[in-house]
CSV table of C-alpha atoms in Angstrom, one decimal:
chain,number,residue,atom,x,y,z
A,1173,MET,CA,-6.8,18.6,-19.6
A,1174,LYS,CA,-3.5,17.3,-18.9
A,1175,ARG,CA,-3.5,13.5,-18.5
A,1176,ALA,CA,-2.9,12.4,-14.9
A,1177,ARG,CA,0.0,10.2,-14.2
A,1178,LEU,CA,-0.5,7.0,-12.4
A,1179,LEU,CA,1.8,5.7,-9.7
A,1180,SER,CA,4.7,8.0,-9.3
A,1181,CYS,CA,7.5,5.6,-9.8
A,1182,LEU,CA,6.0,4.2,-13.0
A,1183,ALA,CA,5.1,7.6,-14.3
A,1184,ALA,CA,8.6,9.0,-13.9
A,1185,LEU,CA,10.4,6.1,-15.3
A,1186,THR,CA,7.9,5.4,-18.4
A,1187,GLY,CA,7.3,8.9,-20.5
A,1188,CYS,CA,11.8,6.5,16.4
A,1189,ALA,CA,11.3,7.2,19.8
A,1190,GLY,CA,14.2,8.6,21.8
A,1191,LEU,CA,15.6,10.5,18.9
A,1192,ILE,CA,16.1,14.2,19.4
A,1193,GLY,CA,13.6,16.3,17.4
A,1194,VAL,CA,11.0,13.5,16.6
A,1195,PRO,CA,7.9,12.5,18.2
A,1196,ASP,CA,7.6,9.5,20.5
A,1197,LEU,CA,5.9,6.8,18.6
A,1198,THR,CA,4.0,4.1,20.5
A,1199,PHE,CA,2.0,1.3,19.2
A,1200,ASP,CA,-0.8,-0.7,20.7
A,1201,GLU,CA,-0.5,-4.0,18.8
A,1202,SER,CA,-3.5,-5.5,20.6
A,1203,ALA,CA,-5.9,-2.8,19.2
A,1204,THR,CA,-8.7,-3.6,17.1
A,1205,PRO,CA,-7.7,-3.7,13.3
A,1206,THR,CA,-8.9,-1.1,11.0
A,1207,PRO,CA,-12.4,-1.6,9.4
A,1208,ASP,CA,-11.4,-3.0,6.0
A,1209,GLY,CA,-10.0,-6.2,7.6
A,1210,GLY,CA,-6.4,-5.2,7.1
A,1211,ARG,CA,-5.8,-7.5,4.3
A,1212,ASN,CA,-5.8,-4.8,1.4
A,1213,GLY,CA,-2.8,-3.2,-0.3
A,1214,ASP,CA,-4.3,0.2,0.5
A,1215,GLY,CA,-2.5,-0.2,3.7
A,1216,SER,CA,-4.9,-1.2,6.4
A,1217,ALA,CA,-3.6,-3.1,9.6
A,1218,SER,CA,-3.5,-6.9,9.4
A,1219,SER,CA,-6.0,-8.7,11.4
A,1220,ASP,CA,-4.2,-12.1,11.4
A,1221,GLY,CA,-3.4,-11.9,15.1
A,1222,SER,CA,-0.1,-13.7,14.5
A,1223,ALA,CA,2.4,-13.5,17.4
A,1224,SER,CA,5.1,-12.2,15.2
A,1225,SER,CA,5.5,-11.4,11.4
A,1226,ASP,CA,7.5,-14.6,10.7
A,1227,GLY,CA,5.2,-16.9,12.7
A,1228,SER,CA,7.6,-17.4,15.7
A,1229,ALA,CA,6.9,-16.5,19.2
A,1230,SER,CA,7.4,-12.9,20.2
A,1231,SER,CA,11.0,-12.0,21.8
A,1232,ASP,CA,9.5,-11.1,25.1
A,1233,GLY,CA,7.4,-14.1,25.4
A,1234,GLY,CA,9.7,-16.3,27.3
A,1235,ASP,CA,11.3,-18.1,24.3
A,1236,ALA,CA,14.4,-19.7,25.7
A,1237,SER,CA,16.1,-19.3,22.2
A,1238,VAL,CA,15.9,-15.5,22.6
A,1239,PRO,CA,19.0,-14.1,24.2
A,1240,ALA,CA,18.6,-12.4,27.6
A,1241,CYS,CA,18.4,-8.6,27.4
A,1242,ASP,CA,21.6,-6.8,28.2
A,1243,SER,CA,20.7,-3.1,28.7
A,1244,THR,CA,24.2,-2.0,27.7
A,1245,LYS,CA,23.7,-3.4,24.1
A,1246,LEU,CA,20.3,-1.9,23.2
A,1247,GLN,CA,22.0,0.2,20.5
A,1248,THR,CA,23.2,-2.9,18.6
A,1249,ASP,CA,21.3,-5.9,19.9
A,1250,ALA,CA,18.9,-7.1,17.0
A,1251,LYS,CA,16.7,-8.9,19.6
A,1252,HIS,CA,16.5,-6.1,22.1
A,1253,CYS,CA,16.9,-3.0,19.9
A,1254,GLY,CA,16.4,0.4,21.6
A,1255,ARG,CA,14.5,-1.4,24.5
A,1256,CYS,CA,14.3,-4.9,26.0
A,1257,GLY,CA,12.1,-7.3,23.9
A,1258,HIS,CA,12.1,-5.2,20.6
A,1259,ASP,CA,13.1,-7.8,17.9
A,1260,CYS,CA,14.3,-6.5,14.6
A,1261,LEU,CA,12.8,-9.5,12.9
A,1262,GLY,CA,15.9,-10.3,10.9
A,1263,GLY,CA,17.0,-6.8,10.3
A,1264,ALA,CA,20.1,-5.3,12.0
A,1265,CYS,CA,20.1,-2.9,14.9
A,1266,ASN,CA,21.8,0.3,14.3
A,1267,ALA,CA,22.0,3.1,17.0
A,1268,GLY,CA,19.0,1.6,18.6
A,1269,LYS,CA,16.7,1.6,15.5
A,1270,CYS,CA,15.9,-1.6,13.5
A,1271,GLU,CA,16.8,-1.6,9.9
A,1272,SER,CA,15.0,-3.3,7.1
A,1273,VAL,CA,15.7,-6.7,5.8
A,1274,VAL,CA,15.2,-7.8,2.2
A,1275,ILE,CA,12.6,-10.8,2.0
A,1276,LYS,CA,12.7,-11.2,-1.7
A,1277,SER,CA,14.9,-9.5,-4.4
A,1278,GLY,CA,15.0,-9.6,-8.1
A,1279,LEU,CA,11.4,-8.5,-8.5
A,1280,GLU,CA,10.3,-6.8,-12.0
A,1281,ASN,CA,8.8,-3.6,-10.9
A,1282,PRO,CA,6.5,-4.8,-8.1
A,1283,VAL,CA,3.5,-2.3,-7.5
A,1284,ASP,CA,1.1,-3.6,-4.9
A,1285,LEU,CA,1.0,-6.0,-1.9
A,1286,THR,CA,-1.3,-7.5,0.8
A,1287,VAL,CA,-0.5,-9.9,3.7
A,1288,ASP,CA,-2.1,-12.7,5.6
A,1289,GLY,CA,-0.8,-14.7,8.6
A,1290,ALA,CA,2.0,-16.4,6.8
A,1291,SER,CA,2.6,-14.7,3.3
A,1292,VAL,CA,2.8,-11.5,1.4
A,1293,TYR,CA,1.0,-11.3,-2.0
A,1294,VAL,CA,2.7,-9.1,-4.6
A,1295,THR,CA,1.8,-8.0,-8.1
A,1296,SER,CA,4.7,-7.6,-10.5
A,1297,SER,CA,4.1,-5.2,-13.3
A,1298,GLY,CA,7.4,-5.9,-15.2
A,1299,ASN,CA,6.5,-9.5,-15.9
A,1300,GLY,CA,2.8,-9.6,-15.1
A,1301,ALA,CA,3.2,-12.0,-12.2
A,1302,VAL,CA,1.1,-12.5,-9.1
A,1303,LEU,CA,3.4,-13.9,-6.3
A,1304,ARG,CA,3.0,-15.4,-2.9
A,1305,ILE,CA,6.2,-14.9,-0.8
A,1306,ALA,CA,6.6,-16.4,2.7
A,1307,LYS,CA,7.1,-13.8,5.3
A,1308,ASP,CA,10.5,-15.2,6.1
A,1309,GLY,CA,11.6,-15.3,2.5
A,1310,SER,CA,11.8,-19.0,2.4
A,1311,LYS,CA,9.6,-19.8,-0.3
A,1312,THR,CA,8.0,-17.8,-3.4
A,1313,ASP,CA,5.0,-19.3,-5.4
A,1314,VAL,CA,4.0,-17.8,-8.8
A,1315,LEU,CA,0.3,-17.9,-8.6
A,1316,ALA,CA,-0.4,-16.2,-11.9
A,1317,SER,CA,1.8,-15.2,-14.9
A,1318,GLY,CA,1.3,-13.2,-18.0
A,1319,HIS,CA,-1.1,-10.7,-16.6
A,1320,THR,CA,0.5,-7.7,-18.2
A,1321,LYS,CA,0.6,-4.5,-16.2
A,1322,ALA,CA,-0.5,-6.4,-13.1
A,1323,ARG,CA,-1.6,-3.8,-10.4
A,1324,GLY,CA,-3.9,-4.1,-7.4
A,1325,VAL,CA,-4.3,-7.2,-5.1
A,1326,THR,CA,-6.7,-7.9,-2.3
A,1327,LEU,CA,-7.7,-10.8,-0.2
A,1328,ASP,CA,-11.2,-12.1,1.0
A,1329,GLY,CA,-10.2,-15.0,3.4
A,1330,GLN,CA,-9.0,-17.7,1.1
A,1331,THR,CA,-9.7,-16.0,-2.2
A,1332,LEU,CA,-7.1,-13.8,-3.8
A,1333,TYR,CA,-8.1,-11.0,-6.2
A,1334,TRP,CA,-6.0,-9.0,-8.5
A,1335,SER,CA,-6.3,-6.4,-11.2
A,1336,ASN,CA,-4.3,-5.8,-14.4
A,1337,MET,CA,-4.4,-3.0,-16.9
A,1338,ASP,CA,-3.9,-5.1,-20.1
A,1339,PHE,CA,-4.2,-8.8,-20.7
A,1340,ALA,CA,-4.9,-10.7,-23.8
A,1341,GLY,CA,-7.2,-13.2,-22.2
A,1342,ASP,CA,-9.7,-10.4,-21.1
A,1343,GLY,CA,-11.2,-10.4,-24.6
A,1344,GLY,CA,-10.1,-6.8,-25.7
A,1345,ASP,CA,-7.1,-5.3,-27.4
A,1346,GLY,CA,-5.1,-2.1,-26.6
A,1347,TYR,CA,-5.3,-1.1,-23.0
A,1348,TRP,CA,-7.8,-3.6,-21.7
A,1349,GLY,CA,-7.6,-5.5,-18.6
A,1350,GLY,CA,-9.8,-6.6,-15.7
A,1351,VAL,CA,-10.1,-8.2,-12.3
A,1352,TRP,CA,-9.2,-11.8,-11.7
A,1353,GLY,CA,-9.5,-14.2,-8.9
A,1354,CYS,CA,-8.5,-17.7,-7.5
A,1355,THR,CA,-8.8,-19.8,-4.6
A,1356,LEU,CA,-6.0,-20.3,-2.1
A,1357,PRO,CA,-3.6,-22.0,-1.6
A,1358,ALA,CA,-3.3,-23.7,-4.9
A,1359,CYS,CA,-4.9,-20.9,-7.1
A,1360,THR,CA,-5.5,-23.3,-9.8
A,1361,ASP,CA,-9.1,-22.0,-10.5
A,1362,LYS,CA,-8.0,-18.6,-11.9
A,1363,ARG,CA,-10.9,-16.8,-13.3
A,1364,LEU,CA,-11.7,-13.5,-14.9
A,1365,VAL,CA,-14.3,-11.8,-12.5
A,1366,THR,CA,-14.9,-8.8,-14.9
A,1367,THR,CA,-13.1,-6.7,-17.6
A,1368,GLY,CA,-12.0,-3.4,-17.0
A,1369,ASP,CA,-10.3,-0.7,-19.3
A,1370,TRP,CA,-7.0,-0.3,-17.4
A,1371,ALA,CA,-8.3,-1.7,-14.1
A,1372,ALA,CA,-6.0,-0.1,-11.6
A,1373,ASN,CA,-6.3,-0.8,-8.0
A,1374,VAL,CA,-8.9,-3.2,-6.5
A,1375,ARG,CA,-10.2,-3.6,-2.9
A,1376,PHE,CA,-12.7,-6.2,-1.5
A,1377,SER,CA,-15.3,-5.3,1.2
A,1378,GLY,CA,-18.6,-6.9,2.1
A,1379,GLY,CA,-18.9,-9.4,-0.8
A,1380,PHE,CA,-18.0,-6.8,-3.5
A,1381,LEU,CA,-14.9,-5.8,-5.4
A,1382,TYR,CA,-14.3,-2.1,-6.0
A,1383,PHE,CA,-11.7,-1.0,-8.6
A,1384,ALA,CA,-10.7,2.0,-10.6
A,1385,GLU,CA,-11.3,1.7,-14.3
A,1386,ASN,CA,-8.8,4.4,-15.4
A,1387,ASN,CA,-9.2,4.7,-19.1
A,1388,ASN,CA,-13.0,4.6,-18.8
A,1389,SER,CA,-13.0,7.1,-16.1
A,1390,ALA,CA,-15.3,5.1,-13.7
A,1391,VAL,CA,-15.2,3.6,-10.2
A,1392,VAL,CA,-16.6,0.2,-10.5
A,1393,ARG,CA,-18.5,-2.1,-7.9
A,1394,VAL,CA,-19.1,-5.8,-8.8
A,1395,LYS,CA,-19.9,-8.8,-6.9
A,1396,SER,CA,-17.0,-11.3,-6.3
A,1397,ASP,CA,-18.7,-13.7,-8.8
A,1398,GLY,CA,-18.9,-11.1,-11.5
A,1399,THR,CA,-22.6,-10.2,-11.3
A,1400,LEU,CA,-24.3,-6.9,-10.3
A,1401,ARG,CA,-21.6,-4.8,-11.9
A,1402,THR,CA,-22.3,-1.0,-11.8
A,1403,ASP,CA,-20.3,2.3,-12.2
A,1404,ILE,CA,-20.8,4.0,-8.9
A,1405,ALA,CA,-18.7,7.1,-9.7
A,1406,THR,CA,-17.4,8.8,-12.9
A,1407,PRO,CA,-14.3,10.7,-11.9
A,1408,THR,CA,-11.5,11.6,-14.3
A,1409,GLN,CA,-9.0,8.9,-14.5
A,1410,PRO,CA,-9.3,7.2,-11.0
A,1411,PHE,CA,-6.3,5.2,-9.7
A,1412,SER,CA,-6.5,4.2,-6.1
A,1413,VAL,CA,-9.5,3.2,-4.0
A,1414,ALA,CA,-10.3,2.5,-0.3
A,1415,VAL,CA,-13.5,1.2,1.3
A,1416,ASP,CA,-15.2,1.5,4.6
A,1417,ALA,CA,-18.8,0.6,5.7
A,1418,GLN,CA,-20.3,3.7,4.0
A,1419,HIS,CA,-18.1,5.0,1.3
A,1420,VAL,CA,-15.5,4.2,-1.6
A,1421,TYR,CA,-12.8,6.8,-1.4
A,1422,PHE,CA,-10.6,7.3,-4.6
A,1423,THR,CA,-7.9,9.4,-6.0
A,1424,ALA,CA,-8.8,11.1,-9.5
A,1425,ASN,CA,-7.6,13.9,-11.8
A,1426,ASN,CA,-10.5,16.2,-10.5
A,1427,GLY,CA,-8.3,18.2,-8.2
A,1428,ASN,CA,-9.5,16.4,-5.1
A,1429,LEU,CA,-9.7,13.1,-3.3
A,1430,GLU,CA,-13.5,12.1,-3.5
A,1431,ARG,CA,-15.9,9.6,-2.1
A,1432,VAL,CA,-19.1,8.1,-3.2
A,1433,PRO,CA,-21.6,5.9,-1.2
A,1434,LEU,CA,-21.0,2.2,-1.7
A,1435,THR,CA,-23.9,1.9,-4.2
A,1436,GLY,CA,-23.2,5.0,-5.9
A,1437,GLY,CA,-24.7,8.5,-5.6
A,1438,THR,CA,-23.2,12.1,-5.5
A,1439,GLN,CA,-19.5,12.5,-5.6
A,1440,GLU,CA,-18.1,14.2,-2.7
A,1441,ASP,CA,-14.8,16.2,-2.5
A,1442,ILE,CA,-12.7,15.4,0.5
A,1443,GLY,CA,-9.4,17.0,0.2
A,1444,PRO,CA,-6.7,18.3,-2.4
A,1445,ILE,CA,-4.9,16.4,-5.1
A,1446,GLU,CA,-3.3,18.7,-7.8
A,1447,ILE,CA,-4.6,18.2,-11.3
A,1448,GLY,CA,-1.9,16.4,-13.4
A,1449,SER,CA,-0.2,15.1,-10.3
A,1450,SER,CA,1.0,11.4,-9.7
A,1451,PHE,CA,-1.4,9.5,-7.6
A,1452,GLY,CA,-0.5,7.5,-4.6
A,1453,PHE,CA,-2.6,5.2,-2.6
A,1454,VAL,CA,-5.5,5.7,-0.1
A,1455,THR,CA,-6.3,4.1,3.2
A,1456,VAL,CA,-9.0,4.6,5.8
A,1457,ASP,CA,-9.3,3.8,9.5
A,1458,ALA,CA,-12.5,4.3,11.8
A,1459,GLU,CA,-12.2,8.1,11.8
A,1460,ARG,CA,-10.0,9.3,9.0
A,1461,VAL,CA,-9.1,8.8,5.3
A,1462,TYR,CA,-5.5,9.2,4.4
A,1463,TRP,CA,-3.9,9.8,0.9
A,1464,ALA,CA,-0.8,10.5,-0.9
A,1465,TYR,CA,0.2,12.1,-4.2
A,1466,THR,CA,3.3,13.8,-5.8
A,1467,ALA,CA,3.0,17.2,-7.5
A,1468,ASP,CA,4.7,18.0,-10.9
A,1469,ASN,CA,7.7,19.5,-9.2
A,1470,GLY,CA,8.4,16.3,-7.4
A,1471,THR,CA,7.0,17.4,-4.0
A,1472,GLY,CA,5.2,14.8,-2.1
A,1473,HIS,CA,2.0,15.3,-0.1
A,1474,VAL,CA,0.5,13.2,2.7
A,1475,TYR,CA,-3.0,14.2,4.0
A,1476,SER,CA,-5.8,13.0,6.1
A,1477,ALA,CA,-9.3,14.1,6.6
A,1478,LEU,CA,-12.0,13.4,9.2
A,1479,LYS,CA,-14.6,11.2,7.5
A,1480,ALA,CA,-17.4,12.6,9.6
A,1481,THR,CA,-16.6,16.3,8.9
A,1482,PRO,CA,-14.6,16.2,5.6
A,1483,ALA,CA,-14.9,20.1,5.4
A,1484,ALA,CA,-12.8,20.5,8.5
A,1485,PRO,CA,-9.1,21.4,8.1
A,1486,LYS,CA,-7.0,18.6,6.7
A,1487,GLU,CA,-3.9,17.2,8.6
A,1488,GLN,CA,-0.8,17.3,6.5
A,1489,TYR,CA,2.2,14.9,7.4
A,1490,GLY,CA,5.8,16.1,6.7
A,1491,THR,CA,6.9,19.2,4.8
A,1492,ALA,CA,9.8,17.9,3.0
A,1493,ASN,CA,8.4,14.9,1.2
A,1494,LYS,CA,9.9,13.8,-2.1
A,1495,GLY,CA,7.5,11.8,-4.2
A,1496,SER,CA,4.8,10.4,-1.7
A,1497,ILE,CA,3.1,7.1,-2.7
A,1498,GLY,CA,2.2,4.6,-0.2
A,1499,VAL,CA,0.1,5.1,3.1
A,1500,VAL,CA,-0.7,2.6,5.8
A,1501,VAL,CA,-2.1,3.0,9.4
A,1502,ASP,CA,-2.2,1.0,12.4
A,1503,ALA,CA,-3.9,1.6,15.7
A,1504,THR,CA,-1.8,4.7,16.4
A,1505,THR,CA,0.5,5.6,13.6
A,1506,LEU,CA,0.7,6.6,9.9
A,1507,PHE,CA,3.3,5.1,7.8
A,1508,TRP,CA,4.3,6.4,4.2
A,1509,THR,CA,6.7,5.9,1.4
A,1510,ASN,CA,8.6,8.6,-0.5
A,1511,GLN,CA,9.9,7.6,-3.7
A,1512,GLY,CA,12.8,10.0,-3.8
A,1513,THR,CA,14.2,11.7,-6.8
A,1514,PHE,CA,15.3,10.6,-10.3
A,1515,SER,CA,18.2,11.3,-12.6
A,1516,GLY,CA,16.6,11.1,-16.2
A,1517,SER,CA,14.6,7.8,-16.2
A,1518,ALA,CA,16.6,6.2,-13.3
A,1519,SER,CA,15.6,6.3,-9.7
A,1520,ASN,CA,18.1,7.7,-7.4
A,1521,LYS,CA,18.8,5.7,-4.2
A,1522,ASP,CA,17.1,8.2,-1.8
A,1523,GLY,CA,13.6,6.9,-1.1
A,1524,GLU,CA,12.4,6.8,2.5
A,1525,ILE,CA,9.9,5.1,5.0
A,1526,LEU,CA,8.5,7.7,7.3
A,1527,ALA,CA,6.1,7.7,10.2
A,1528,CYS,CA,4.1,10.2,12.4
A,1529,PRO,CA,1.3,9.7,14.9
A,1530,LYS,CA,-2.1,9.4,13.0
A,1531,ALA,CA,-3.2,12.7,14.6
A,1532,GLY,CA,-0.4,14.6,13.1
A,1533,CYS,CA,3.4,15.1,13.4
A,1534,GLY,CA,2.8,17.8,16.0
A,1535,GLY,CA,5.2,20.3,14.4
A,1536,ALA,CA,8.2,17.8,14.6
A,1537,SER,CA,9.9,16.2,11.7
A,1538,PRO,CA,8.6,12.6,10.7
A,1539,VAL,CA,10.5,9.7,12.1
A,1540,VAL,CA,12.7,8.2,9.3
A,1541,LEU,CA,12.4,4.5,9.6
A,1542,ASP,CA,14.3,3.7,6.5
A,1543,LYS,CA,16.2,5.5,3.7
A,1544,SER,CA,18.5,5.1,0.8
A,1545,LEU,CA,16.0,3.0,-1.1
A,1546,LEU,CA,15.3,2.5,-4.9
A,1547,CYS,CA,11.8,4.0,-5.3
A,1548,PRO,CA,9.6,2.6,-2.5
A,1549,GLY,CA,6.0,2.5,-3.1
A,1550,ALA,CA,3.2,0.3,-1.8
A,1551,ILE,CA,3.3,-0.3,2.0
A,1552,THR,CA,1.3,-2.4,4.5
A,1553,VAL,CA,1.4,-3.6,8.0
A,1554,ASP,CA,0.7,-6.6,10.3
A,1555,ALA,CA,1.0,-6.8,14.1
A,1556,ASP,CA,4.6,-6.6,14.2
A,1557,ALA,CA,6.2,-5.3,11.1
A,1558,ILE,CA,5.9,-2.9,8.1
A,1559,TYR,CA,6.2,-4.4,4.6
A,1560,PHE,CA,7.0,-2.4,1.5
A,1561,LEU,CA,7.9,-2.7,-2.0
A,1562,THR,CA,10.7,-1.0,-3.9
A,1563,PHE,CA,10.0,-0.6,-7.7
A,1564,GLY,CA,13.7,-0.6,-8.7
A,1565,THR,CA,16.1,1.4,-10.7
A,1566,GLN,CA,13.7,2.0,-13.6
A,1567,SER,CA,10.9,0.4,-15.7
A,1568,GLY,CA,12.0,-2.9,-17.0
A,1569,SER,CA,14.7,-3.5,-14.4
A,1570,ALA,CA,14.6,-6.6,-12.3
A,1571,ASP,CA,16.1,-5.0,-9.0
A,1572,GLY,CA,12.7,-4.4,-7.1
A,1573,GLU,CA,12.3,-5.8,-3.6
A,1574,LEU,CA,10.0,-6.9,-1.0
A,1575,ARG,CA,11.3,-5.6,2.5
A,1576,ARG,CA,10.2,-5.9,6.0
A,1577,ILE,CA,11.1,-3.6,9.0
A,1578,ALA,CA,10.1,-4.2,12.6
A,1579,LYS,CA,7.8,-1.5,13.9
A,1580,PRO,CA,9.4,1.0,16.2
């Protein structure tokens, strides 16, 4: 069987409302967060409840420092972009739409992220670092280094966990990694939770960590103290995982997105993933599971399925995706990343951030929130903003970025 490629950017590089023809996106930012707590890099909405993504008061909350809304300037006013009170959070306003702003540049092939009230946590595969970056970009802390092939990252309150696919301190050789943790804010008590043969994405839920052990073809459940470890599923080369109150969902080279009960059991096919494709991420909300992958010809696919009736027809988002990777949902909307195309081993600057209502695009084209990006990948949200990573030009380059764009 052809070996599945992992994350599309990595594989290829290593061997709004009011616009004509687009749906009207609306957001209920006071809605209840998604079931996994919103802290995971699989893209769930944040539950930090902060007034704005940089910690400041919202622009329509009476802050005297915010300029009054001049309705004649809604096409260019970054504090009132497209409508009064719509703050671009540091980005420019162009034709009534907020543009993204770079929070941190010079990252070495960043691959996953998660957020809390003040910070974004990023894993960097190029130099094996785990970073804490202030949402306003004012400070970056290196929480861990030397974690070769750093991959997934997830939060449990004040405990940070991350996975790496290869690390000498894990006690193995070759492609051997594991899941690590530390207590915030200092992160001085770094500890190996458990080993894993190419431990890919990791997520926390209900006192347990769940991760894909790619080389060992297993989905692993382990308590956060390292005990009670068990293989709950044995798919072929799993990569991304997402967790709700009943199931673990995962991508694998089995020709389907699959799920299994939290403690293990029968693997259930949910929806299509082409064998040999590049796997993207998975996320869930109360009703649906969402996933992305990229076929061998570079075409990206983004789907959702009803969790209660997975055999029902799937919803597909967009028909012209190029290299879909990241998926994230909030109360009303699905956001995703398209990595774009490549010239040889180098990424072309044509990646995109797209959005549609969670129920589907309704026959319209997705809303393009951002474009001309160098291989965007993992994506997440908080109450006000969308955060995403760009992998950079190619493997080994140090031009990756953490970016933020205000929600439409």
